[in-house]
Amino acid sequence: MLLPITVYGNPILRKKAREIGPDYDGLKELIENMYETMYKADGVGLAAPQINKSIRLIVFDASPFEEDEPELKGFRKVLINPEIIEFAGEEETFNEGCLSLPGIREDVIRPGKIKIRYHDEDFKEHIDEWEGVRARIVQHEYDHLEGKLFVDKISPIRRRLLTSKLTAISKGKTQPEYRIIPNK
Ligand code: NI
């Protein structure tokens, strides 16, 4: 089932999301729906606050980047209650977009490597170290669980230039190809 997506201006995108347990009602179905929603909207990652649930749950699929990194073919993960326990590597610049900020893309600087602890969809714990595109996607999605957006990470001048676009999104004047939840 496709889920409507929250957009800039919705307070849920500014909240710190809460952890969940294995008994979370309808978790398997929610994960399936998040994948379906993400693929349909041509996203590579989706965090639960973007489908209006303030819980620590992320899905991502880095396959579209397999041309840059062949090992990303079919690389998809569910991250439950993730915690980035180490940032490392050189800082890298990457042009980011976000389904909650339709029509906006900006270069964002982030650390090149992360070490992350998370539970998978069966609540098995993992610790992984990722770099490149995986580290990038996961840091972007992780920020959603912390109430942060990539536009927080760009220079004040760049952000000023986006003011009218951001206002248009928050007022519902930007209609992407996918279904959104209009802000009140
Ligand atoms: Ni995003």
PDB file of C-alpha atoms and ligand atoms in Angstrom:
ATOM      1  CA  MET A   1       0.000   0.000   0.000  1.00  0.00           C
ATOM      2  CA  LEU A   2       1.343   3.422  -0.925  1.00  0.00           C
ATOM      3  CA  LEU A   3       1.666   5.811   1.988  1.00  0.00           C
ATOM      4  CA  PRO A   4       1.403   9.604   1.651  1.00  0.00           C
ATOM      5  CA  ILE A   5       4.591  11.514   2.447  1.00  0.00           C
ATOM      6  CA  THR A   6       5.053  14.356   4.926  1.00  0.00           C
ATOM      7  CA  VAL A   7       6.673  17.509   3.574  1.00  0.00           C
ATOM      8  CA  TYR A   8       8.682  20.462   4.850  1.00  0.00           C
ATOM      9  CA  GLY A   9       6.704  22.412   7.419  1.00  0.00           C
ATOM     10  CA  ASN A  10       5.151  19.332   9.021  1.00  0.00           C
ATOM     11  CA  PRO A  11       6.196  19.354  12.710  1.00  0.00           C
ATOM     12  CA  ILE A  12       6.759  15.564  12.717  1.00  0.00           C
ATOM     13  CA  LEU A  13       9.865  16.141  10.566  1.00  0.00           C
ATOM     14  CA  ARG A  14      11.318  18.230  13.420  1.00  0.00           C
ATOM     15  CA  LYS A  15      10.676  15.730  16.210  1.00  0.00           C
ATOM     16  CA  LYS A  16      13.135  13.218  17.621  1.00  0.00           C
ATOM     17  CA  ALA A  17      11.578   9.844  16.793  1.00  0.00           C
ATOM     18  CA  ARG A  18      11.135   7.146  19.458  1.00  0.00           C
ATOM     19  CA  GLU A  19      12.547   3.643  19.574  1.00  0.00           C
ATOM     20  CA  ILE A  20      10.293   0.660  18.903  1.00  0.00           C
ATOM     21  CA  GLY A  21      10.268  -2.950  20.093  1.00  0.00           C
ATOM     22  CA  PRO A  22       9.654  -6.244  18.242  1.00  0.00           C
ATOM     23  CA  ASP A  23       6.014  -6.097  19.373  1.00  0.00           C
ATOM     24  CA  TYR A  24       5.338  -2.933  17.352  1.00  0.00           C
ATOM     25  CA  ASP A  25       1.934  -3.454  15.788  1.00  0.00           C
ATOM     26  CA  GLY A  26       1.973  -4.223  12.054  1.00  0.00           C
ATOM     27  CA  LEU A  27       5.748  -3.776  11.681  1.00  0.00           C
ATOM     28  CA  LYS A  28       6.233  -6.215   8.770  1.00  0.00           C
ATOM     29  CA  GLU A  29       3.436  -4.624   6.786  1.00  0.00           C
ATOM     30  CA  LEU A  30       4.668  -1.127   7.581  1.00  0.00           C
ATOM     31  CA  ILE A  31       8.137  -2.022   6.254  1.00  0.00           C
ATOM     32  CA  GLU A  32       6.632  -3.444   3.046  1.00  0.00           C
ATOM     33  CA  ASN A  33       4.541  -0.311   2.588  1.00  0.00           C
ATOM     34  CA  MET A  34       7.539   1.932   3.152  1.00  0.00           C
ATOM     35  CA  TYR A  35       9.534   0.094   0.483  1.00  0.00           C
ATOM     36  CA  GLU A  36       6.639   0.283  -1.956  1.00  0.00           C
ATOM     37  CA  THR A  37       6.219   4.015  -1.259  1.00  0.00           C
ATOM     38  CA  MET A  38       9.946   4.681  -1.622  1.00  0.00           C
ATOM     39  CA  TYR A  39      10.265   2.800  -4.934  1.00  0.00           C
ATOM     40  CA  LYS A  40       7.162   4.429  -6.399  1.00  0.00           C
ATOM     41  CA  ALA A  41       8.538   7.885  -5.539  1.00  0.00           C
ATOM     42  CA  ASP A  42      11.991   7.002  -6.970  1.00  0.00           C
ATOM     43  CA  GLY A  43      13.638   7.445  -3.583  1.00  0.00           C
ATOM     44  CA  VAL A  44      16.687   5.534  -2.342  1.00  0.00           C
ATOM     45  CA  GLY A  45      15.810   5.902   1.342  1.00  0.00           C
ATOM     46  CA  LEU A  46      12.794   6.603   3.506  1.00  0.00           C
ATOM     47  CA  ALA A  47      12.536   7.295   7.244  1.00  0.00           C
ATOM     48  CA  ALA A  48       9.327   6.700   9.215  1.00  0.00           C
ATOM     49  CA  PRO A  49       8.710  10.393  10.074  1.00  0.00           C
ATOM     50  CA  GLN A  50       8.319  10.885   6.317  1.00  0.00           C
ATOM     51  CA  ILE A  51       5.262   8.644   6.379  1.00  0.00           C
ATOM     52  CA  ASN A  52       3.958  10.401   9.489  1.00  0.00           C
ATOM     53  CA  LYS A  53       5.199   7.957  12.129  1.00  0.00           C
ATOM     54  CA  SER A  54       7.618   9.288  14.706  1.00  0.00           C
ATOM     55  CA  ILE A  55       9.513   6.024  15.196  1.00  0.00           C
ATOM     56  CA  ARG A  56      13.131   5.002  14.607  1.00  0.00           C
ATOM     57  CA  LEU A  57      12.736   3.027  11.396  1.00  0.00           C
ATOM     58  CA  ILE A  58      14.518   3.482   8.061  1.00  0.00           C
ATOM     59  CA  VAL A  59      14.415   1.574   4.787  1.00  0.00           C
ATOM     60  CA  PHE A  60      16.871   2.117   1.965  1.00  0.00           C
ATOM     61  CA  ASP A  61      17.998   0.554  -1.309  1.00  0.00           C
ATOM     62  CA  ALA A  62      21.268   1.759  -2.787  1.00  0.00           C
ATOM     63  CA  SER A  63      20.859  -0.232  -6.052  1.00  0.00           C
ATOM     64  CA  PRO A  64      20.425   2.857  -8.269  1.00  0.00           C
ATOM     65  CA  PHE A  65      24.081   3.671  -7.484  1.00  0.00           C
ATOM     66  CA  GLU A  66      25.462   0.331  -8.648  1.00  0.00           C
ATOM     67  CA  GLU A  67      27.158   2.028 -11.598  1.00  0.00           C
ATOM     68  CA  ASP A  68      29.353   3.940  -9.148  1.00  0.00           C
ATOM     69  CA  GLU A  69      29.780   1.060  -6.673  1.00  0.00           C
ATOM     70  CA  PRO A  70      29.037  -2.418  -8.117  1.00  0.00           C
ATOM     71  CA  GLU A  71      28.575  -3.957  -4.650  1.00  0.00           C
ATOM     72  CA  LEU A  72      25.483  -1.808  -4.205  1.00  0.00           C
ATOM     73  CA  LYS A  73      23.477  -3.989  -6.575  1.00  0.00           C
ATOM     74  CA  GLY A  74      20.518  -5.228  -4.528  1.00  0.00           C
ATOM     75  CA  PHE A  75      21.874  -3.612  -1.387  1.00  0.00           C
ATOM     76  CA  ARG A  76      18.796  -2.861   0.678  1.00  0.00           C
ATOM     77  CA  LYS A  77      18.357  -2.753   4.430  1.00  0.00           C
ATOM     78  CA  VAL A  78      15.857  -2.091   7.136  1.00  0.00           C
ATOM     79  CA  LEU A  79      17.368  -0.189  10.068  1.00  0.00           C
ATOM     80  CA  ILE A  80      15.441  -0.290  13.332  1.00  0.00           C
ATOM     81  CA  ASN A  81      16.561   1.841  16.294  1.00  0.00           C
ATOM     82  CA  PRO A  82      19.825   2.686  14.506  1.00  0.00           C
ATOM     83  CA  GLU A  83      22.630   4.465  16.267  1.00  0.00           C
ATOM     84  CA  ILE A  84      25.616   5.935  14.446  1.00  0.00           C
ATOM     85  CA  ILE A  85      28.432   5.126  16.864  1.00  0.00           C
ATOM     86  CA  GLU A  86      31.318   6.563  14.878  1.00  0.00           C
ATOM     87  CA  PHE A  87      31.846   9.082  12.103  1.00  0.00           C
ATOM     88  CA  ALA A  88      35.144   8.782  10.243  1.00  0.00           C
ATOM     89  CA  GLY A  89      36.867   9.348   6.932  1.00  0.00           C
ATOM     90  CA  GLU A  90      37.329  12.486   4.908  1.00  0.00           C
ATOM     91  CA  GLU A  91      34.436  14.887   4.526  1.00  0.00           C
ATOM     92  CA  GLU A  92      32.660  14.406   1.201  1.00  0.00           C
ATOM     93  CA  THR A  93      30.303  16.531  -0.851  1.00  0.00           C
ATOM     94  CA  PHE A  94      27.245  14.918  -2.415  1.00  0.00           C
ATOM     95  CA  ASN A  95      24.216  16.402  -4.132  1.00  0.00           C
ATOM     96  CA  GLU A  96      21.251  15.399  -1.945  1.00  0.00           C
ATOM     97  CA  GLY A  97      17.518  15.441  -2.450  1.00  0.00           C
ATOM     98  CA  CYS A  98      14.667  14.387  -0.174  1.00  0.00           C
ATOM     99  CA  LEU A  99      11.098  13.211  -0.814  1.00  0.00           C
ATOM    100  CA  SER A 100       9.976  15.638   1.916  1.00  0.00           C
ATOM    101  CA  LEU A 101      11.627  18.549   0.068  1.00  0.00           C
ATOM    102  CA  PRO A 102      10.343  18.048  -3.483  1.00  0.00           C
ATOM    103  CA  GLY A 103      12.206  19.993  -6.158  1.00  0.00           C
ATOM    104  CA  ILE A 104      15.191  20.873  -3.972  1.00  0.00           C
ATOM    105  CA  ARG A 105      18.703  19.507  -4.436  1.00  0.00           C
ATOM    106  CA  GLU A 106      21.803  20.853  -2.721  1.00  0.00           C
ATOM    107  CA  ASP A 107      25.411  19.868  -2.183  1.00  0.00           C
ATOM    108  CA  VAL A 108      25.834  18.674   1.399  1.00  0.00           C
ATOM    109  CA  ILE A 109      29.112  17.936   3.204  1.00  0.00           C
ATOM    110  CA  ARG A 110      29.200  14.910   5.502  1.00  0.00           C
ATOM    111  CA  PRO A 111      31.796  12.482   6.888  1.00  0.00           C
ATOM    112  CA  GLY A 112      32.712   9.749   4.401  1.00  0.00           C
ATOM    113  CA  LYS A 113      32.429   6.759   6.754  1.00  0.00           C
ATOM    114  CA  ILE A 114      30.178   5.628   9.560  1.00  0.00           C
ATOM    115  CA  LYS A 115      29.949   2.789  12.011  1.00  0.00           C
ATOM    116  CA  ILE A 116      26.348   1.962  12.823  1.00  0.00           C
ATOM    117  CA  ARG A 117      24.510  -0.329  15.215  1.00  0.00           C
ATOM    118  CA  TYR A 118      20.932  -1.288  14.347  1.00  0.00           C
ATOM    119  CA  HIS A 119      18.369  -4.044  14.410  1.00  0.00           C
ATOM    120  CA  ASP A 120      17.112  -5.629  11.205  1.00  0.00           C
ATOM    121  CA  GLU A 121      13.467  -6.509  10.482  1.00  0.00           C
ATOM    122  CA  ASP A 122      13.834  -9.663  12.621  1.00  0.00           C
ATOM    123  CA  PHE A 123      15.275  -7.581  15.454  1.00  0.00           C
ATOM    124  CA  LYS A 124      18.694  -9.128  15.075  1.00  0.00           C
ATOM    125  CA  GLU A 125      21.431  -6.688  16.088  1.00  0.00           C
ATOM    126  CA  HIS A 126      24.159  -5.702  13.607  1.00  0.00           C
ATOM    127  CA  ILE A 127      27.183  -3.438  13.671  1.00  0.00           C
ATOM    128  CA  ASP A 128      28.335  -2.374  10.203  1.00  0.00           C
ATOM    129  CA  GLU A 129      30.853   0.041   8.773  1.00  0.00           C
ATOM    130  CA  TRP A 130      29.816   1.763   5.590  1.00  0.00           C
ATOM    131  CA  GLU A 131      31.369   4.364   3.332  1.00  0.00           C
ATOM    132  CA  GLY A 132      30.512   5.997   0.031  1.00  0.00           C
ATOM    133  CA  VAL A 133      26.877   6.055  -1.031  1.00  0.00           C
ATOM    134  CA  ARG A 134      25.699   3.836   1.836  1.00  0.00           C
ATOM    135  CA  ALA A 135      27.218   6.132   4.455  1.00  0.00           C
ATOM    136  CA  ARG A 136      25.632   9.072   2.674  1.00  0.00           C
ATOM    137  CA  ILE A 137      22.107   7.647   2.425  1.00  0.00           C
ATOM    138  CA  VAL A 138      22.128   6.400   5.999  1.00  0.00           C
ATOM    139  CA  GLN A 139      23.338   9.715   7.458  1.00  0.00           C
ATOM    140  CA  HIS A 140      20.595  11.545   5.551  1.00  0.00           C
ATOM    141  CA  GLU A 141      17.889   9.126   6.760  1.00  0.00           C
ATOM    142  CA  TYR A 142      19.274   9.036  10.292  1.00  0.00           C
ATOM    143  CA  ASP A 143      18.950  12.817  10.452  1.00  0.00           C
ATOM    144  CA  HIS A 144      15.212  12.393   9.825  1.00  0.00           C
ATOM    145  CA  LEU A 145      14.983  10.397  13.079  1.00  0.00           C
ATOM    146  CA  GLU A 146      16.689  13.283  14.870  1.00  0.00           C
ATOM    147  CA  GLY A 147      14.341  15.907  13.441  1.00  0.00           C
ATOM    148  CA  LYS A 148      16.944  17.259  11.031  1.00  0.00           C
ATOM    149  CA  LEU A 149      16.777  17.956   7.293  1.00  0.00           C
ATOM    150  CA  PHE A 150      19.580  18.365   4.771  1.00  0.00           C
ATOM    151  CA  VAL A 151      18.749  22.041   4.262  1.00  0.00           C
ATOM    152  CA  ASP A 152      19.916  22.583   7.867  1.00  0.00           C
ATOM    153  CA  LYS A 153      23.403  21.627   6.716  1.00  0.00           C
ATOM    154  CA  ILE A 154      23.894  24.109   3.888  1.00  0.00           C
ATOM    155  CA  SER A 155      25.270  27.635   4.182  1.00  0.00           C
ATOM    156  CA  PRO A 156      22.925  30.424   5.371  1.00  0.00           C
ATOM    157  CA  ILE A 157      23.329  32.099   1.971  1.00  0.00           C
ATOM    158  CA  ARG A 158      22.277  28.968   0.062  1.00  0.00           C
ATOM    159  CA  ARG A 159      19.367  28.524   2.452  1.00  0.00           C
ATOM    160  CA  ARG A 160      18.209  32.114   1.948  1.00  0.00           C
ATOM    161  CA  LEU A 161      18.065  31.422  -1.771  1.00  0.00           C
ATOM    162  CA  LEU A 162      15.712  28.523  -1.061  1.00  0.00           C
ATOM    163  CA  THR A 163      13.276  30.496   1.093  1.00  0.00           C
ATOM    164  CA  SER A 164      10.575  30.856  -1.544  1.00  0.00           C
ATOM    165  CA  LYS A 165      10.801  27.191  -2.567  1.00  0.00           C
ATOM    166  CA  LEU A 166      10.584  26.077   1.067  1.00  0.00           C
ATOM    167  CA  THR A 167       7.602  28.336   1.683  1.00  0.00           C
ATOM    168  CA  ALA A 168       5.869  26.956  -1.396  1.00  0.00           C
ATOM    169  CA  ILE A 169       6.395  23.382  -0.181  1.00  0.00           C
ATOM    170  CA  SER A 170       5.140  24.105   3.326  1.00  0.00           C
ATOM    171  CA  LYS A 171       2.049  25.859   1.955  1.00  0.00           C
ATOM    172  CA  GLY A 172       1.228  22.923  -0.317  1.00  0.00           C
ATOM    173  CA  LYS A 173       1.971  24.785  -3.543  1.00  0.00           C
ATOM    174  CA  THR A 174       4.460  22.156  -4.692  1.00  0.00           C
ATOM    175  CA  GLN A 175       2.821  18.980  -5.955  1.00  0.00           C
ATOM    176  CA  PRO A 176       5.292  16.165  -6.659  1.00  0.00           C
ATOM    177  CA  GLU A 177       4.472  12.987  -8.609  1.00  0.00           C
ATOM    178  CA  TYR A 178       3.733  11.123  -5.378  1.00  0.00           C
ATOM    179  CA  ARG A 179       0.998  11.656  -2.814  1.00  0.00           C
ATOM    180  CA  ILE A 180       1.827  13.992   0.064  1.00  0.00           C
ATOM    181  CA  ILE A 181       0.159  14.888   3.357  1.00  0.00           C
ATOM    182  CA  PRO A 182      -0.747  18.587   3.026  1.00  0.00           C
ATOM    183  CA  ASN A 183       0.337  20.725   5.977  1.00  0.00           C
ATOM    184  CA  LYS A 184      -2.417  22.211   8.141  1.00  0.00           C
TER     185      LYS A 184
HETATM  186 NI    NI B   1      15.070  12.817   3.263  1.00  0.00          NI
END
